[in-house]
CSV table of C-alpha atoms in Angstrom, one decimal:
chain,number,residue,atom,x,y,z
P,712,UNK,CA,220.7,74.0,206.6
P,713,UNK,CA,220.5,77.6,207.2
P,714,UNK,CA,224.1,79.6,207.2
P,715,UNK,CA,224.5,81.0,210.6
P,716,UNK,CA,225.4,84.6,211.0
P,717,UNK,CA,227.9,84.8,213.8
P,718,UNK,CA,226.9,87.6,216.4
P,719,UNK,CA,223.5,87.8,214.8
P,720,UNK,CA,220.5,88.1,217.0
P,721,UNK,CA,217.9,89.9,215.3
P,722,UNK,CA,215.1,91.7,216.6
P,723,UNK,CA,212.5,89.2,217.6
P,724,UNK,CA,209.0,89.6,216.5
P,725,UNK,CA,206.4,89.4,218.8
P,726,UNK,CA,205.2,85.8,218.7
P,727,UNK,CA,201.6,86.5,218.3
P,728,UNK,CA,201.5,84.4,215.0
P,729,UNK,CA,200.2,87.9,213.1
P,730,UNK,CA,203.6,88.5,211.3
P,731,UNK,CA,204.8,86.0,208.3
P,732,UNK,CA,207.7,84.3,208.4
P,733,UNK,CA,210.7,87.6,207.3
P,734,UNK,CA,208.4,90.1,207.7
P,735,UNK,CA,209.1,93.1,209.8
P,736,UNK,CA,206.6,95.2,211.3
P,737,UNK,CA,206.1,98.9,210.5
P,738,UNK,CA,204.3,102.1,211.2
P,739,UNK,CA,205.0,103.7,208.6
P,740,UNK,CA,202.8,103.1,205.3
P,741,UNK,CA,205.9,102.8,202.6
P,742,UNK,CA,204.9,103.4,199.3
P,743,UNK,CA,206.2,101.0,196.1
P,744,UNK,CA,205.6,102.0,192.4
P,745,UNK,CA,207.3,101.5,189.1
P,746,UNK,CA,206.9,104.6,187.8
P,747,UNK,CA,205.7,107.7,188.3
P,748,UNK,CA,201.9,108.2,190.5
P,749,UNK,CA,199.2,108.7,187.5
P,750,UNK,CA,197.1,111.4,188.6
P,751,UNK,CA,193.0,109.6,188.4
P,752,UNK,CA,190.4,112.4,188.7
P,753,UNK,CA,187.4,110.8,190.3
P,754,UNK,CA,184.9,112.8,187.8
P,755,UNK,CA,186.5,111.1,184.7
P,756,UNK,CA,187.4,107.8,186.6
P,757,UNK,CA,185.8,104.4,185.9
P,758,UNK,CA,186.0,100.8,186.7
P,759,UNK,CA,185.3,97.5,184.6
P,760,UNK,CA,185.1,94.2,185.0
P,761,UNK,CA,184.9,92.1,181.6
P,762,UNK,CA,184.5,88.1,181.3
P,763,UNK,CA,186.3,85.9,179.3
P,764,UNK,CA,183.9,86.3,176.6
P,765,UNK,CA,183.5,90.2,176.9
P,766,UNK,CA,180.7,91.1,179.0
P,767,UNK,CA,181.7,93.9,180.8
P,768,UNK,CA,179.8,95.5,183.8
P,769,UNK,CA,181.7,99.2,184.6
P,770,UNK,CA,180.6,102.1,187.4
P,771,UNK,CA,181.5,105.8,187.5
P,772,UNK,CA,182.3,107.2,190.8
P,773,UNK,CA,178.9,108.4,191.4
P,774,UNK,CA,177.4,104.8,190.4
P,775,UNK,CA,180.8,103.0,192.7
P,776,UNK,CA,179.7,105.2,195.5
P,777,UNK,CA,176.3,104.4,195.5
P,778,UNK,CA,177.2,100.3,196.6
P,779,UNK,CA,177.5,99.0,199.4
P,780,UNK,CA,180.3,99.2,201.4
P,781,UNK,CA,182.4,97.8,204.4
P,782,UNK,CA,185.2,98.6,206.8
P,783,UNK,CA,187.3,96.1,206.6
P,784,UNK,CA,190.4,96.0,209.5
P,785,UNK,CA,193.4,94.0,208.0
P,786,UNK,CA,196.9,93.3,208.2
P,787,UNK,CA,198.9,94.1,205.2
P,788,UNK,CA,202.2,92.1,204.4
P,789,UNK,CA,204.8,93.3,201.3
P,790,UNK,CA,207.2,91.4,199.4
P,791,UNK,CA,209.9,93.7,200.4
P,792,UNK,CA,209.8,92.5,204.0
P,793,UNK,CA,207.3,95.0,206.1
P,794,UNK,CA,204.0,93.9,207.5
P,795,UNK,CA,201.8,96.5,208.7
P,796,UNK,CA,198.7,95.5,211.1
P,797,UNK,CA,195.6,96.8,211.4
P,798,UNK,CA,194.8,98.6,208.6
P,799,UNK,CA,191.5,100.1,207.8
P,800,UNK,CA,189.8,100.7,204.5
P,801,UNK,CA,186.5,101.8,202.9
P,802,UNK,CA,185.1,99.8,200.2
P,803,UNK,CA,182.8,97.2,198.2
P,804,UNK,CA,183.7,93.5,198.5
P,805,UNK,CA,184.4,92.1,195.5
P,806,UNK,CA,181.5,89.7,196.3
P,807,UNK,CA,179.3,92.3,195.2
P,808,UNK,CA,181.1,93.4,192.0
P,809,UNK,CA,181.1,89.9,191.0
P,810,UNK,CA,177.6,89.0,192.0
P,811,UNK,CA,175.8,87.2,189.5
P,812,UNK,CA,178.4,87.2,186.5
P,813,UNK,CA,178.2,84.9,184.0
P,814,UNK,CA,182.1,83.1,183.8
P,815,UNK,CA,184.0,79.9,183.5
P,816,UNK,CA,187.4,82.1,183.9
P,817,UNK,CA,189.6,80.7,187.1
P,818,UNK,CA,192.2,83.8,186.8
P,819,UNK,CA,191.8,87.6,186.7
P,820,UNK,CA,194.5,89.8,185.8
P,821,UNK,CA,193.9,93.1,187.8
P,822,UNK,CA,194.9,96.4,185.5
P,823,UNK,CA,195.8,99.9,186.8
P,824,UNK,CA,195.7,103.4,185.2
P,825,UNK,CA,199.5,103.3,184.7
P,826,UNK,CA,199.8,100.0,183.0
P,827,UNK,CA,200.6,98.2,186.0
P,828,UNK,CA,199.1,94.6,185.7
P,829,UNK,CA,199.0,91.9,188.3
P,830,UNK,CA,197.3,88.2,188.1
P,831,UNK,CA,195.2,86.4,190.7
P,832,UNK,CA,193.0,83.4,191.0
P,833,UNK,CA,189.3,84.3,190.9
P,834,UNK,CA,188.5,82.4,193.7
P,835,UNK,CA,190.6,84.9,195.8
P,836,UNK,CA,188.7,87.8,194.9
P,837,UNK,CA,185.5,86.0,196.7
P,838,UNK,CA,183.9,84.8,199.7
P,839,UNK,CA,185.3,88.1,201.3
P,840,UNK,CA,188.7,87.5,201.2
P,841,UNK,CA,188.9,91.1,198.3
P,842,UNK,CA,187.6,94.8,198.6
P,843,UNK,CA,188.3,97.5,196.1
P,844,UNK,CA,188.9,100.5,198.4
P,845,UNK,CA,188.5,104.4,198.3
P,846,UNK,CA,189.5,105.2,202.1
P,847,UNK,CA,192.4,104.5,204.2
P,848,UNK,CA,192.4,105.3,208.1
P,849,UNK,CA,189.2,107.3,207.4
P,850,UNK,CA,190.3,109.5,204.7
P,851,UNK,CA,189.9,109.2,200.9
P,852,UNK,CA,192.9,107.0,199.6
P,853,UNK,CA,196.0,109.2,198.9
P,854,UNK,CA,197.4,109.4,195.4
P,855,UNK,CA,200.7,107.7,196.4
P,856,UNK,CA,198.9,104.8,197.6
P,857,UNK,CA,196.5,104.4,194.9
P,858,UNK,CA,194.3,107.1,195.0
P,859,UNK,CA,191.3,107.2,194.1
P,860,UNK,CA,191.1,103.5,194.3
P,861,UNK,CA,193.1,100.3,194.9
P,862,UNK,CA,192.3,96.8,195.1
P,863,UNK,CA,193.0,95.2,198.8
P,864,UNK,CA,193.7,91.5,199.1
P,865,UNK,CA,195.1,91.3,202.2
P,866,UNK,CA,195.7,87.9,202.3
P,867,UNK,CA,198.3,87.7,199.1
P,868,UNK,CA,201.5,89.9,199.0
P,869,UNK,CA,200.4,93.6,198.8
P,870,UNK,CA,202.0,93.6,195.1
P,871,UNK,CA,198.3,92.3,194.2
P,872,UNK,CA,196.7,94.5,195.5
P,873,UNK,CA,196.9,97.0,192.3
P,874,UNK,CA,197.1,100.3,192.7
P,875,UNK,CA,194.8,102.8,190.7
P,876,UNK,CA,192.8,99.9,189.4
P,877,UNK,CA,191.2,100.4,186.4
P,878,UNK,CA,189.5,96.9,185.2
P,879,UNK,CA,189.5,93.4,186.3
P,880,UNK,CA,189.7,90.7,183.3
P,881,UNK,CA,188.5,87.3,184.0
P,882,UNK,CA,190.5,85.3,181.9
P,883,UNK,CA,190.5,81.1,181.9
P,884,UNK,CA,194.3,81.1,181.6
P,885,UNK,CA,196.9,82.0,184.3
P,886,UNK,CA,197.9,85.3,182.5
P,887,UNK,CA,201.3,86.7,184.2
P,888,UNK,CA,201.1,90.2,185.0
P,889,UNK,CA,203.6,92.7,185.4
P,890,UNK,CA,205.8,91.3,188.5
P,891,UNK,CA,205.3,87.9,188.0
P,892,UNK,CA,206.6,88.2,184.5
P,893,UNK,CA,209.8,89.6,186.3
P,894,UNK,CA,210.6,86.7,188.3
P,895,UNK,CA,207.9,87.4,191.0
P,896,UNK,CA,205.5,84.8,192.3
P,897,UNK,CA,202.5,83.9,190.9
P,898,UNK,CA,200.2,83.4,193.3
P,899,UNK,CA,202.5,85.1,196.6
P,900,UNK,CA,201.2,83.8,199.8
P,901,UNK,CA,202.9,85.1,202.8
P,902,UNK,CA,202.5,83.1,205.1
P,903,UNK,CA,204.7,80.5,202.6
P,904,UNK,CA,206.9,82.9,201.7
P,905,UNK,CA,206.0,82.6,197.8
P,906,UNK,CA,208.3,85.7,196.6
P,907,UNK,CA,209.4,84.6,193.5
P,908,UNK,CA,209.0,82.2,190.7
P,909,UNK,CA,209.5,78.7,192.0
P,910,UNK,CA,209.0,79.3,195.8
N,531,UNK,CA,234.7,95.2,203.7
N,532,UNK,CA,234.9,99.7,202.3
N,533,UNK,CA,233.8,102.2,204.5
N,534,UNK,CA,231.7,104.4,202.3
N,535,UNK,CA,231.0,107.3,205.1
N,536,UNK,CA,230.4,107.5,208.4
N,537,UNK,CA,226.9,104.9,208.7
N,538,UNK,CA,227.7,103.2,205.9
N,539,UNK,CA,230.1,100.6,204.2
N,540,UNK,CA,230.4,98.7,200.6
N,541,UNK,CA,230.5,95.1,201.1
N,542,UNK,CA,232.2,93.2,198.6
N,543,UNK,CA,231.1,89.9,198.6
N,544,UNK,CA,232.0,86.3,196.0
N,545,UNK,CA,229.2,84.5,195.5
N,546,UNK,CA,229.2,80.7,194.4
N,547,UNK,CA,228.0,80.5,191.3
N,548,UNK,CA,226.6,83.7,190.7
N,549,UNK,CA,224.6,83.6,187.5
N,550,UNK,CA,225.5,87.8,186.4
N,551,UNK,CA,223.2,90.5,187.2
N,552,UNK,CA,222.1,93.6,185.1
N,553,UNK,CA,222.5,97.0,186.7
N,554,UNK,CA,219.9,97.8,189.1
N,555,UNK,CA,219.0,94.7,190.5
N,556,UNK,CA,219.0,93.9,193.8
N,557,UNK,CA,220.0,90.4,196.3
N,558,UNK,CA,218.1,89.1,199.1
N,559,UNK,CA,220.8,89.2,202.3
N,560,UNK,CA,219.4,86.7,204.4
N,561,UNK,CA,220.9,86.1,208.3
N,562,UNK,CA,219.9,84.1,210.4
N,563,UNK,CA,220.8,83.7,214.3
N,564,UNK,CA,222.0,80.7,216.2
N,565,UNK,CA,218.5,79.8,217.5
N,566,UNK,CA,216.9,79.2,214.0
N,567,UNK,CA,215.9,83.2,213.6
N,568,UNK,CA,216.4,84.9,210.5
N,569,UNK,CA,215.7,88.5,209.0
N,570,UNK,CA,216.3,89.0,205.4
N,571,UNK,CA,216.5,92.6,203.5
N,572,UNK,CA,216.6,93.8,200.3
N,573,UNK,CA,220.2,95.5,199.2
N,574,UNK,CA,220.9,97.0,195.3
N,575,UNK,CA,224.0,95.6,194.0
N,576,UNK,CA,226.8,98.3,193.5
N,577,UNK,CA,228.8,97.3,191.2
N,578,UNK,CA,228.3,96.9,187.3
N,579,UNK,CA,228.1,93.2,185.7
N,580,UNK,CA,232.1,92.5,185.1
N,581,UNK,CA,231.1,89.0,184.5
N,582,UNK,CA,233.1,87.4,187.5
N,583,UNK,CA,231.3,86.3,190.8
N,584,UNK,CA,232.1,89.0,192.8
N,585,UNK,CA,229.9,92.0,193.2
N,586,UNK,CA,229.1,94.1,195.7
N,587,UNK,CA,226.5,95.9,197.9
N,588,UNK,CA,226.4,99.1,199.8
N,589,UNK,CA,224.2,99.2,203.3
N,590,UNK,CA,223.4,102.5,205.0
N,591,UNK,CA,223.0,101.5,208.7
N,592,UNK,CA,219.6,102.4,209.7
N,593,UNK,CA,219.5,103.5,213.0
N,594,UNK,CA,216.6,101.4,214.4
N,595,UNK,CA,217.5,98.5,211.7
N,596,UNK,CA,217.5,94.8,212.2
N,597,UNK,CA,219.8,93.7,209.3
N,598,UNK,CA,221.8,96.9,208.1
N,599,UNK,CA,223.5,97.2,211.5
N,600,UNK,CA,225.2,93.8,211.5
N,601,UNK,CA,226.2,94.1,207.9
N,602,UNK,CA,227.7,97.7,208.6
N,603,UNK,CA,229.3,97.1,212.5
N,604,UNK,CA,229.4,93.5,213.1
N,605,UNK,CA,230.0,91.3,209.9
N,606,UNK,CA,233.9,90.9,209.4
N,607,UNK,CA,236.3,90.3,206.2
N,608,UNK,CA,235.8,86.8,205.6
N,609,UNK,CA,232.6,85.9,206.8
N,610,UNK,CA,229.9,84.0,205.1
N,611,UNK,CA,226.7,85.7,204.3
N,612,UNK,CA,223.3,84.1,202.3
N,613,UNK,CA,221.9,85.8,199.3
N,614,UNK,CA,219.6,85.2,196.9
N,615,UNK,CA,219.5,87.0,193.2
N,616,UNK,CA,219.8,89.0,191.3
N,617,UNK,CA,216.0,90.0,192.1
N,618,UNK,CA,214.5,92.4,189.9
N,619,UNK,CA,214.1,93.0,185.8
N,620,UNK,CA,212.1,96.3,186.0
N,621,UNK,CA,215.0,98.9,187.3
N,622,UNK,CA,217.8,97.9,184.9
N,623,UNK,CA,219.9,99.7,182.2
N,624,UNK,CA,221.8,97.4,180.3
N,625,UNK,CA,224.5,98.8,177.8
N,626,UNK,CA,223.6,98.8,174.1
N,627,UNK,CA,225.8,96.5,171.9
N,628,UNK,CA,227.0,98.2,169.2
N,629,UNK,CA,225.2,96.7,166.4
N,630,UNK,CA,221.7,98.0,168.0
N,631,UNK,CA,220.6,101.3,167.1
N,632,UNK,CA,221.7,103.9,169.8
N,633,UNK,CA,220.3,104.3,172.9
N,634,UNK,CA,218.4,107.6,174.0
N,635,UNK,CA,220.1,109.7,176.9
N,636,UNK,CA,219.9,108.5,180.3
N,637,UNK,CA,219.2,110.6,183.3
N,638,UNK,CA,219.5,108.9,186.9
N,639,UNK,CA,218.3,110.9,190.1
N,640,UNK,CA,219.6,109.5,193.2
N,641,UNK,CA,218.4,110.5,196.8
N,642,UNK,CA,220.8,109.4,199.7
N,643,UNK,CA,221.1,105.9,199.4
N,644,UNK,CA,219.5,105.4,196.6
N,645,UNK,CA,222.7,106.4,194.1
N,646,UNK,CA,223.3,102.6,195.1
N,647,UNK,CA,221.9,100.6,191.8
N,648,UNK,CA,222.1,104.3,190.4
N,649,UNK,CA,225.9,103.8,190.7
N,650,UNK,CA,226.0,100.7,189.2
N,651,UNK,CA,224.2,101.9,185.6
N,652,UNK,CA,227.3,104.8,186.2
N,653,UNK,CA,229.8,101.8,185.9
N,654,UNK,CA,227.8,99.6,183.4
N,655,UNK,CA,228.1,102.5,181.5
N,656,UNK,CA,231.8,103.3,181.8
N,657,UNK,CA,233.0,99.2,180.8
N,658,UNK,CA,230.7,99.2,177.9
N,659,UNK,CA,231.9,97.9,174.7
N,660,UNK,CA,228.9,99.4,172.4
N,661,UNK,CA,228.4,103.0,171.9
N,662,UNK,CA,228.4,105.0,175.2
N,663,UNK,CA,225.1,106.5,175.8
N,664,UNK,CA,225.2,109.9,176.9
N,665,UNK,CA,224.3,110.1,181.2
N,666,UNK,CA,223.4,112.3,183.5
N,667,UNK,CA,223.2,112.1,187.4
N,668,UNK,CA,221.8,114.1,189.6
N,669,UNK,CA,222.7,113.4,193.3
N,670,UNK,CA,221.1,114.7,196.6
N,671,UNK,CA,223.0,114.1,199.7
N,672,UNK,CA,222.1,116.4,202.5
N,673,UNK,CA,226.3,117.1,202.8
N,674,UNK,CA,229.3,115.8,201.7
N,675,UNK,CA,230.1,113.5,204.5
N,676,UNK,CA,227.6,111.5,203.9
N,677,UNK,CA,228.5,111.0,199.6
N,678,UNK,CA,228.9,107.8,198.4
N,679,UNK,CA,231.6,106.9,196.0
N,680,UNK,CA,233.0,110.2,196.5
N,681,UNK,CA,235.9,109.5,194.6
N,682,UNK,CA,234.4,107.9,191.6
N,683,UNK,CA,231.9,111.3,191.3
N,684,UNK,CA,235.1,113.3,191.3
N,685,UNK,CA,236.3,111.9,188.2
N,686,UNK,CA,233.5,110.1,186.4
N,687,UNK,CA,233.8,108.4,183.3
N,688,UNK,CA,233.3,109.6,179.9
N,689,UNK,CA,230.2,110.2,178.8
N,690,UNK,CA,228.7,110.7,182.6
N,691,UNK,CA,227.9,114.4,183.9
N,692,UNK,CA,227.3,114.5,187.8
N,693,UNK,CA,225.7,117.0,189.9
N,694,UNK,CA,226.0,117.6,193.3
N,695,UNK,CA,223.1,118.9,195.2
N,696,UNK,CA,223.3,119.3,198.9
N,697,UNK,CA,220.5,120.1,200.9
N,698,UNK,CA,221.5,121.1,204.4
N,699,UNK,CA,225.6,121.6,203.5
N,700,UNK,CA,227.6,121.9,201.0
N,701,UNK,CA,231.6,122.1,200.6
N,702,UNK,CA,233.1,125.5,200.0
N,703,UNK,CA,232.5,127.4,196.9
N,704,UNK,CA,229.5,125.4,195.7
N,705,UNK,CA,227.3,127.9,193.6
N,706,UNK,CA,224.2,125.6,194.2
N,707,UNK,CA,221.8,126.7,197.2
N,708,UNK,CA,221.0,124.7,200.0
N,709,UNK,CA,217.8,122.9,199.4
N,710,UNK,CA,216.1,120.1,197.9
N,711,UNK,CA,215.9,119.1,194.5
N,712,UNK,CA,214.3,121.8,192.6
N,713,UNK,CA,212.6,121.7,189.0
N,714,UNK,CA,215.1,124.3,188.0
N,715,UNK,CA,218.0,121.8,189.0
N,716,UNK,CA,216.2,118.9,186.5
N,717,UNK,CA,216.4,122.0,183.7
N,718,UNK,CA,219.5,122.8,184.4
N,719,UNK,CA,221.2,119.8,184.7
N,720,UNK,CA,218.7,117.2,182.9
N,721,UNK,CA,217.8,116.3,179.8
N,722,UNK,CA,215.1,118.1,177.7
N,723,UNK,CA,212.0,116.1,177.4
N,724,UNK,CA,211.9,116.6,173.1
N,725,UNK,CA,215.1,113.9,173.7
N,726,UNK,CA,212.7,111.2,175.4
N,727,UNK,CA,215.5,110.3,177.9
N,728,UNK,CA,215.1,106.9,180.4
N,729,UNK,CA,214.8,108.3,183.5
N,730,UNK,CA,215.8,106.3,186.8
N,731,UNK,CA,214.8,107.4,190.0
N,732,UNK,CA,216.0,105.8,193.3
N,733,UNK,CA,215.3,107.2,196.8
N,734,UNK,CA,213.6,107.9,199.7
N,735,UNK,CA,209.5,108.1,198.8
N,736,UNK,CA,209.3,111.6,198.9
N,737,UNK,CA,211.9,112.4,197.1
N,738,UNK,CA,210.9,110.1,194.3
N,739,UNK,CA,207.6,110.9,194.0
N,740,UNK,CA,208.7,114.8,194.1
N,741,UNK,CA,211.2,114.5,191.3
N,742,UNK,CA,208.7,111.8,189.3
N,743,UNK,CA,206.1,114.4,189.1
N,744,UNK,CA,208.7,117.6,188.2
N,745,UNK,CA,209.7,115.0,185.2
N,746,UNK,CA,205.5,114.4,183.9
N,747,UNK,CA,205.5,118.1,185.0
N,748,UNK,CA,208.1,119.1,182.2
N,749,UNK,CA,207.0,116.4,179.4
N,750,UNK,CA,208.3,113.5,180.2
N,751,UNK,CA,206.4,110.5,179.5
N,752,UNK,CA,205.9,108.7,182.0
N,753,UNK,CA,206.3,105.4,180.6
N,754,UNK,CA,210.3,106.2,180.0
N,755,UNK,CA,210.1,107.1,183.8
N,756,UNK,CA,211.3,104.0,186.0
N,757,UNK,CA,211.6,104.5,190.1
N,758,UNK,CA,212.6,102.2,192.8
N,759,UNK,CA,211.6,103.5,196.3
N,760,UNK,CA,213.8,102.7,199.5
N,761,UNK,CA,212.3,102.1,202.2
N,762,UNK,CA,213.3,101.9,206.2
N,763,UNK,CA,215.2,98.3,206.6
């Protein structure tokens, strides 16, 4: 039984079924970190994706570039209450990254090039539910919100969706990354309002 | 209920079985209307870890906001509110004991409202029982009505240096320039990156990415550099 607040009526979403249950809707694109923005030049830039038992597949910019890549328009949901719809990005589906890999992991934990970590299943990487992105809106992906690029799984709380990624590692165990070790949910579905540990 | 200045106000609240918090964290204020609605926002608690139930929060009323306005204008001494917490490990300080080996320096930058949980590390600091560890605030309000705690900053506790910088107006005889946060004001009234202080940043995005970068500019590494952004709410 919900406490009522006396004299509170709130600002009523529009009921088009778009916006997760205490989730607001902005304009703006706010920007959430721990720590200061790492500065990733694309020239010395690289990303990797090793299996559980270390085979690793890993592009430069050039060879990332050279994929192929969609435009995905989605709508983007943080733990800190905003929702933001309609986003568009520039990137390869994770479908292709994986394609053909030789694993048994279930998990990933997603690294970035400041240390940030964040854990996922697999499975929700796939079947075009994941892109890792390089544009925003139609410009290459500013620094503060992961530039040069992020990972974009629009579907999980935007905490996922690492920020100057690095390297994926498949891994067979649920490995806790860097939220989710603080208290934060593992797996962080909106739409059931999986914030923290136990939700 | 503690008006803080003009658009904002310190709520103190007792919470059932509050487990304790570390500075920084933050609760979940959740409120929900008579038809089933709720809203819930993110608020840093104010106050250090005294280890009673009662803490409190301090809400800037945001001008288009859905929750900050009722906790500000509408909520009254005595009401019940829900919360959920503490929330948050990453953007703590927690005192040393005195057993440990000491602490390095701390330096917290606070932009508007974001001297909130800043505030809190301020008082952790001033109750602890281990060796005090050396702090240094820098605060940016844009002018003085708008200073939270302004009493507390007037006469801060031992061990805590505060500095004042306004950016659109400033109370008579301040020496300081109008203006935002400059790299000279982190020399000036920082620490030196050769004493590999913890630095906490809290504020508006801008600001903390702008004094984030002055700080890797300088030295500092950015692994002893911890921010919390505030965003509209």
């Amino acid at each position: 039984m919900a406490l009522i607040s006396k004299g509170f009526v709130g600002r009523r979403r529009g009921d088009d079924g778009r916006t997760p249950p205490g989730q607001y809707l902005t304009k703006d694109f706010p920007v959430l970190a721990i720590g200061p923005a790492p500065v990733v030049a694309t020239d010395t830039w690289s990303f990797s994706i090793a299996t559980e038992r270390g085979d690793t597949r890993s592009w430069t910019w050039d060879e990332f570039a050279a994929l192929p890549h969609e435009s995905p328009t989605v709508d983007i949901h943080c733990v800190t209450k905003w929702s933001k719809l309609d986003t568009t990005w520039k990137g390869v589906s994770l479908d292709v990254l994986l394609d053909g890999l030789d694993t048994d992991a279930g998990f990933v934990v997603v690294h970035g090039f400041d240390g940030y970590t964040t854990n996922l299943p697999l499975e929700d990487l796939r079947d075009g539910k994941a892109w890792l992105v390089t544009e925003f809106d139609g410009a290459p992906l500013a620094r503060e919100h992961g530039g040069p690029a992020r990972l974009l799984v629009p579907h999980l709380y935007f905490w996922k969706s690492a920020k100057w990624i690095s390297r994926i590692e498949l891994t067979v165990e649920n490995e806790q990354g860097f939220w989710e070790r603080g208290g934060y949910h593992d797996y962080g579905d909106p739409w059931r309002e999986q914030r923290y540990q136990g939700d | 209920m503690r008006r803080e200045t003009p658009t904002a106000s310190t709520l103190v609240l007792d919470v059932d079985g509050w487990p304790g918090h570390l500075a920084g964290q933050h609760v979940d204020v959740k409120l929900t209307a008579e038809d089933g609605y709720s809203a819930q926002r993110s608020y840093s608690v104010a106050s250090a870890p005294d280890g009673t139930s009662r803490i409190e929060i301090t809400v800037q009323n945001v001008a288009d906001g859905e929750v900050s306005p009722y906790l500000v204008d509408v909520v009254e001494a005595g009401d019940r509110i829900e919360i959920r917490g503490p929330v948050g490990r990453w953007f703590v300080w927690r005192p040393s004991q005195p057993s440990e080996r000491p602490s390095p320096p701390i330096l917290l930058v606070g932009g508007g409202s974001g001297i909130v949980p800043l505030r809190a590390m301020v008082r952790a600091q001033a109750s602890a029982t281990g060796g005090r560890v050396p702090f240094r605030v820098l605060y940016s309000v844009r002018e003085p009505a708008e200073v939270y705690f302004a009493d507390e900053w007037a006469r801060p506790p031992a061990g805590v240096d505060i500095t004042m910088i306004h950016t659109r107006r400033a109370p008579a005889g301040n020496a300081r320039p109008l203006g935002r946060i400059t790299i000279e004001d982190l020399d000036a009234h920082g620490w030196p990156a050769e004493f590999e202080p913890r630095c906490y940043i809290c504020g508006p995005t801008s600001f903390v990415d702008t004094v984030a970068d002055m700080l890797v500019e300088r030295g500092h590494s950015a692994a002893n550099i911890r921010t919390e952004r505030f965003g509209p709410s």
